[in-house]
PDB file of C-alpha atoms in Angstrom:
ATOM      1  CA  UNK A  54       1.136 -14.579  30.110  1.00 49.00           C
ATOM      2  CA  UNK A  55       1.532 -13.538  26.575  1.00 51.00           C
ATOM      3  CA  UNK A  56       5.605 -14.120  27.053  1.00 60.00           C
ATOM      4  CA  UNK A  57       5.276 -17.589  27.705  1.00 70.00           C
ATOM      5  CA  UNK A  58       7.425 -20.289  25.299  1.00 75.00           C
ATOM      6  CA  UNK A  59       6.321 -24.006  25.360  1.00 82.00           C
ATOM      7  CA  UNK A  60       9.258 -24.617  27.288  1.00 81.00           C
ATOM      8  CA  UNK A  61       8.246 -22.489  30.079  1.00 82.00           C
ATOM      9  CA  UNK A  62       4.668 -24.150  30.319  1.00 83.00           C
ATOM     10  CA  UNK A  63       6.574 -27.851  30.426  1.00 85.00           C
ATOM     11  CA  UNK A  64       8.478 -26.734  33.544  1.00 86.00           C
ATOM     12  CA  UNK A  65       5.553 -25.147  35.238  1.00 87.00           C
ATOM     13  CA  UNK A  66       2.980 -28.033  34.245  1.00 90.00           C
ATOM     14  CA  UNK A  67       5.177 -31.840  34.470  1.00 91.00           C
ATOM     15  CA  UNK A  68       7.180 -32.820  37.304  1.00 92.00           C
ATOM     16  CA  UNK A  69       8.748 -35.770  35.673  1.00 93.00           C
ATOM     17  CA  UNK A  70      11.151 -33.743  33.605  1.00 93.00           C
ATOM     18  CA  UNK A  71      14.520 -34.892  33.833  1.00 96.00           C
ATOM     19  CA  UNK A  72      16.193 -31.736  31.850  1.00 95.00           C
ATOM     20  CA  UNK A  73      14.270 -28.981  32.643  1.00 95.00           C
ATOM     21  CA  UNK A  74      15.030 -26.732  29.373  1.00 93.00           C
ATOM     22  CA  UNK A  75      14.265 -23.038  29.721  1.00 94.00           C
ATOM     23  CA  UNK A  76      17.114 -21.607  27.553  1.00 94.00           C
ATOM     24  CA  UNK A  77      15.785 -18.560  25.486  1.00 92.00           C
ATOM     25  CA  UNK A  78      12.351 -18.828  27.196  1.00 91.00           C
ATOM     26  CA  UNK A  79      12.361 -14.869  27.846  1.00 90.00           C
ATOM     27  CA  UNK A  80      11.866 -15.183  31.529  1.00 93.00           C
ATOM     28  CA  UNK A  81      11.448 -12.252  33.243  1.00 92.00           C
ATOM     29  CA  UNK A  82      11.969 -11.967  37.274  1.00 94.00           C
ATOM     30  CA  UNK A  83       7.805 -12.059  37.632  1.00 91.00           C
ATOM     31  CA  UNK A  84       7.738 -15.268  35.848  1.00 92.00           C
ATOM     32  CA  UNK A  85      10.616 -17.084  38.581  1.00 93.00           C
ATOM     33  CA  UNK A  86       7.914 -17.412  42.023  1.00 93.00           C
ATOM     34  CA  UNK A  87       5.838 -19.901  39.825  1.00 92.00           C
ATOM     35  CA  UNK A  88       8.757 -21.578  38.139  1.00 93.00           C
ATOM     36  CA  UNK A  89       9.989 -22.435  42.108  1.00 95.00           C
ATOM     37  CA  UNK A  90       6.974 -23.331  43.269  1.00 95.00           C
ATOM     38  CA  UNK A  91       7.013 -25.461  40.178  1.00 94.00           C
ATOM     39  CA  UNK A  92      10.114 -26.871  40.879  1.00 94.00           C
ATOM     40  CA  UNK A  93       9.707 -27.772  44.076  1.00 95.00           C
ATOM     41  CA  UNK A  94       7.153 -30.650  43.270  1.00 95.00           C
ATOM     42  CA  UNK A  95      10.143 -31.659  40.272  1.00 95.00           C
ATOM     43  CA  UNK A  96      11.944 -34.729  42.559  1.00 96.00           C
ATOM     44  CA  UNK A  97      13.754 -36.319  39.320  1.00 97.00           C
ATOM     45  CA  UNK A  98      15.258 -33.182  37.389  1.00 96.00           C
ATOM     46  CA  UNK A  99      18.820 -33.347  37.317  1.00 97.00           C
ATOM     47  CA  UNK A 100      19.155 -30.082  34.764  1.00 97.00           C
ATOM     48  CA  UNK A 101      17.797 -26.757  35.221  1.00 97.00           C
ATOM     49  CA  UNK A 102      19.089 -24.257  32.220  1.00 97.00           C
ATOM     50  CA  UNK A 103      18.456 -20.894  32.499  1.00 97.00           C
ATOM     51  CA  UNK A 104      21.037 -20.140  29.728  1.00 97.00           C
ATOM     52  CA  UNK A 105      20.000 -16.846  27.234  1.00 96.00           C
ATOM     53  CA  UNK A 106      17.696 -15.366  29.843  1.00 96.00           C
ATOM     54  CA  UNK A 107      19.004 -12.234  30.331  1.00 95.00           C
ATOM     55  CA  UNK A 108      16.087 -10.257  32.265  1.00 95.00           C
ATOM     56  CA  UNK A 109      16.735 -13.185  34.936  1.00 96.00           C
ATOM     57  CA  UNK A 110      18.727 -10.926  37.778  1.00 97.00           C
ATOM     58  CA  UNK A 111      20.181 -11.705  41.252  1.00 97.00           C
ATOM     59  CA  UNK A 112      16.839 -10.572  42.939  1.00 97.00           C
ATOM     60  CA  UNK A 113      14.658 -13.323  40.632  1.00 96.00           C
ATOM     61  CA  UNK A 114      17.910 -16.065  41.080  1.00 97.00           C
ATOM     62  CA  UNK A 115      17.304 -15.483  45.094  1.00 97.00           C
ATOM     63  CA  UNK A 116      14.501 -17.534  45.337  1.00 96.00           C
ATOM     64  CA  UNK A 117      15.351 -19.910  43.293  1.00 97.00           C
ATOM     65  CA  UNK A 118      18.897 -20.354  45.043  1.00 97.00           C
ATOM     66  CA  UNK A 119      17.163 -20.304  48.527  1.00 96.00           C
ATOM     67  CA  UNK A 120      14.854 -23.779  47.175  1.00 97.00           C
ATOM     68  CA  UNK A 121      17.710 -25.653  46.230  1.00 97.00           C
ATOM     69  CA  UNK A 122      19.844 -24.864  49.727  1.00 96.00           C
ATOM     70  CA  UNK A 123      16.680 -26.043  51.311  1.00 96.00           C
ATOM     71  CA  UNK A 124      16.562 -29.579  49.529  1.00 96.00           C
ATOM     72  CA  UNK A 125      14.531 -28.228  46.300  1.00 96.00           C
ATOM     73  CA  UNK A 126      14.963 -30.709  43.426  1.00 96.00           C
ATOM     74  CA  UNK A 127      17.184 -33.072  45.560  1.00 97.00           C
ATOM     75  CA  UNK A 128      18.635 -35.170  42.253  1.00 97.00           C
ATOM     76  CA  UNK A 129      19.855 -31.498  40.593  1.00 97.00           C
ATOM     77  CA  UNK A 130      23.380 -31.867  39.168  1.00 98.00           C
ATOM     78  CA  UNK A 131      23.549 -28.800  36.729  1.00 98.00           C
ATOM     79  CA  UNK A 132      22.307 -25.239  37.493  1.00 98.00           C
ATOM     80  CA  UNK A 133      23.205 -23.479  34.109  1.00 98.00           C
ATOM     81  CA  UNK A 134      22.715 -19.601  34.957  1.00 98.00           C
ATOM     82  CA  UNK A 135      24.781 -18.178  31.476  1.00 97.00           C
ATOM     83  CA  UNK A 136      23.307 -15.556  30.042  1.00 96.00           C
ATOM     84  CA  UNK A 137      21.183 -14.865  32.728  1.00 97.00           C
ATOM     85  CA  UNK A 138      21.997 -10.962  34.435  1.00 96.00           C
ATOM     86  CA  UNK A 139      23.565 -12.752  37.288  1.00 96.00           C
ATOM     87  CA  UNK A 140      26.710 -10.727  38.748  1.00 96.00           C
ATOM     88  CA  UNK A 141      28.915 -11.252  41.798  1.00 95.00           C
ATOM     89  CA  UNK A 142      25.704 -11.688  44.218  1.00 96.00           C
ATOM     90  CA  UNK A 143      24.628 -14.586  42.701  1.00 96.00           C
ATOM     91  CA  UNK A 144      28.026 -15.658  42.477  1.00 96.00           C
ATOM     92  CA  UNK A 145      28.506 -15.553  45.678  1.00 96.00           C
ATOM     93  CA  UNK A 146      25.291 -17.032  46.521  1.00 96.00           C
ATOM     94  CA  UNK A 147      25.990 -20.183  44.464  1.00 96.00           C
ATOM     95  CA  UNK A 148      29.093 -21.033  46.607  1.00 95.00           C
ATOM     96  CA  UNK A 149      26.759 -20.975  49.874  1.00 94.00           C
ATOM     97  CA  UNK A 150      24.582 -23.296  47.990  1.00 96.00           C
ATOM     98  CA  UNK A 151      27.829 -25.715  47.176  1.00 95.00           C
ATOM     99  CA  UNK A 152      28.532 -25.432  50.316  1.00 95.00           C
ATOM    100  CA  UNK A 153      25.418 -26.997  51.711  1.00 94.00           C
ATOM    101  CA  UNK A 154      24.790 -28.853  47.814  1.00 95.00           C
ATOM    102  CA  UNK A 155      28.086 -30.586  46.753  1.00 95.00           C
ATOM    103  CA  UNK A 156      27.010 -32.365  44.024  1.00 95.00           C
ATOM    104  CA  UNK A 157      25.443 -29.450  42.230  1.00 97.00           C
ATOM    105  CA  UNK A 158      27.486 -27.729  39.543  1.00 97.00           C
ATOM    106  CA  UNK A 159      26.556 -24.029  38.846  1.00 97.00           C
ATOM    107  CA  UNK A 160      27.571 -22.470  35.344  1.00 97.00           C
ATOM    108  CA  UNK A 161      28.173 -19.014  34.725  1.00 95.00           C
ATOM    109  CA  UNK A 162      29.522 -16.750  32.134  1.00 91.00           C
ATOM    110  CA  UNK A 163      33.266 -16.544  31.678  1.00 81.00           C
ATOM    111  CA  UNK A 164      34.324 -13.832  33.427  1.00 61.00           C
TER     112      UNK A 164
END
């Protein structure tokens, strides 16, 4: 896709990144399927930033959220999610995940 930043092709393409950087990468909620599927083969990242992707809503987090409570990315420690359009659903969402992911700290916008 036209859309995509450099950033966005390292996440889909090597599974040996540690930080995986998408910060102002203009996702959109089409572009999130392939970034899970992506990250699913990822065992080492410990950082996913989504921060300053603001097309990013609860329905395109869903997925994402869903991997990780099923064992996605098992050595994740940061899910940055500010500046995405996630509200109160995702919100809400994330504390199932902590639930069932202890170690994994979720950032959000101030509210």
């Amino acid at each position: 896709r036209k859309h995509r930043h450099d950033c966005h092709v390292a996440a889909l393409e090597d599974p040996t990144l540690a930080t995986v950087s998408l910060s102002y990468c203009d996702l959109r909620p089409a572009d999130i399927g392939e970034l899970v599927d992506a990250l699913k083969k990822n065992p080492v990242a410990t950082t996913v930033d989504l921060n300053a992707n603001n097309h990013v809503d609860d329905a395109a987090l869903q997925p994402l959220l869903l991997a990780l409570a099923n064992g996605a990315m098992p050595e994740l420690k940061v899910l940055n999610l500010q500046g995405t359009g996630a509200s109160v659903v995702s919100r809400n969402m994330c504390r199932g995940l902590k639930m069932m992911r202890k170690a994994i700290e979720v950032r959000f916008d101030e509210e």
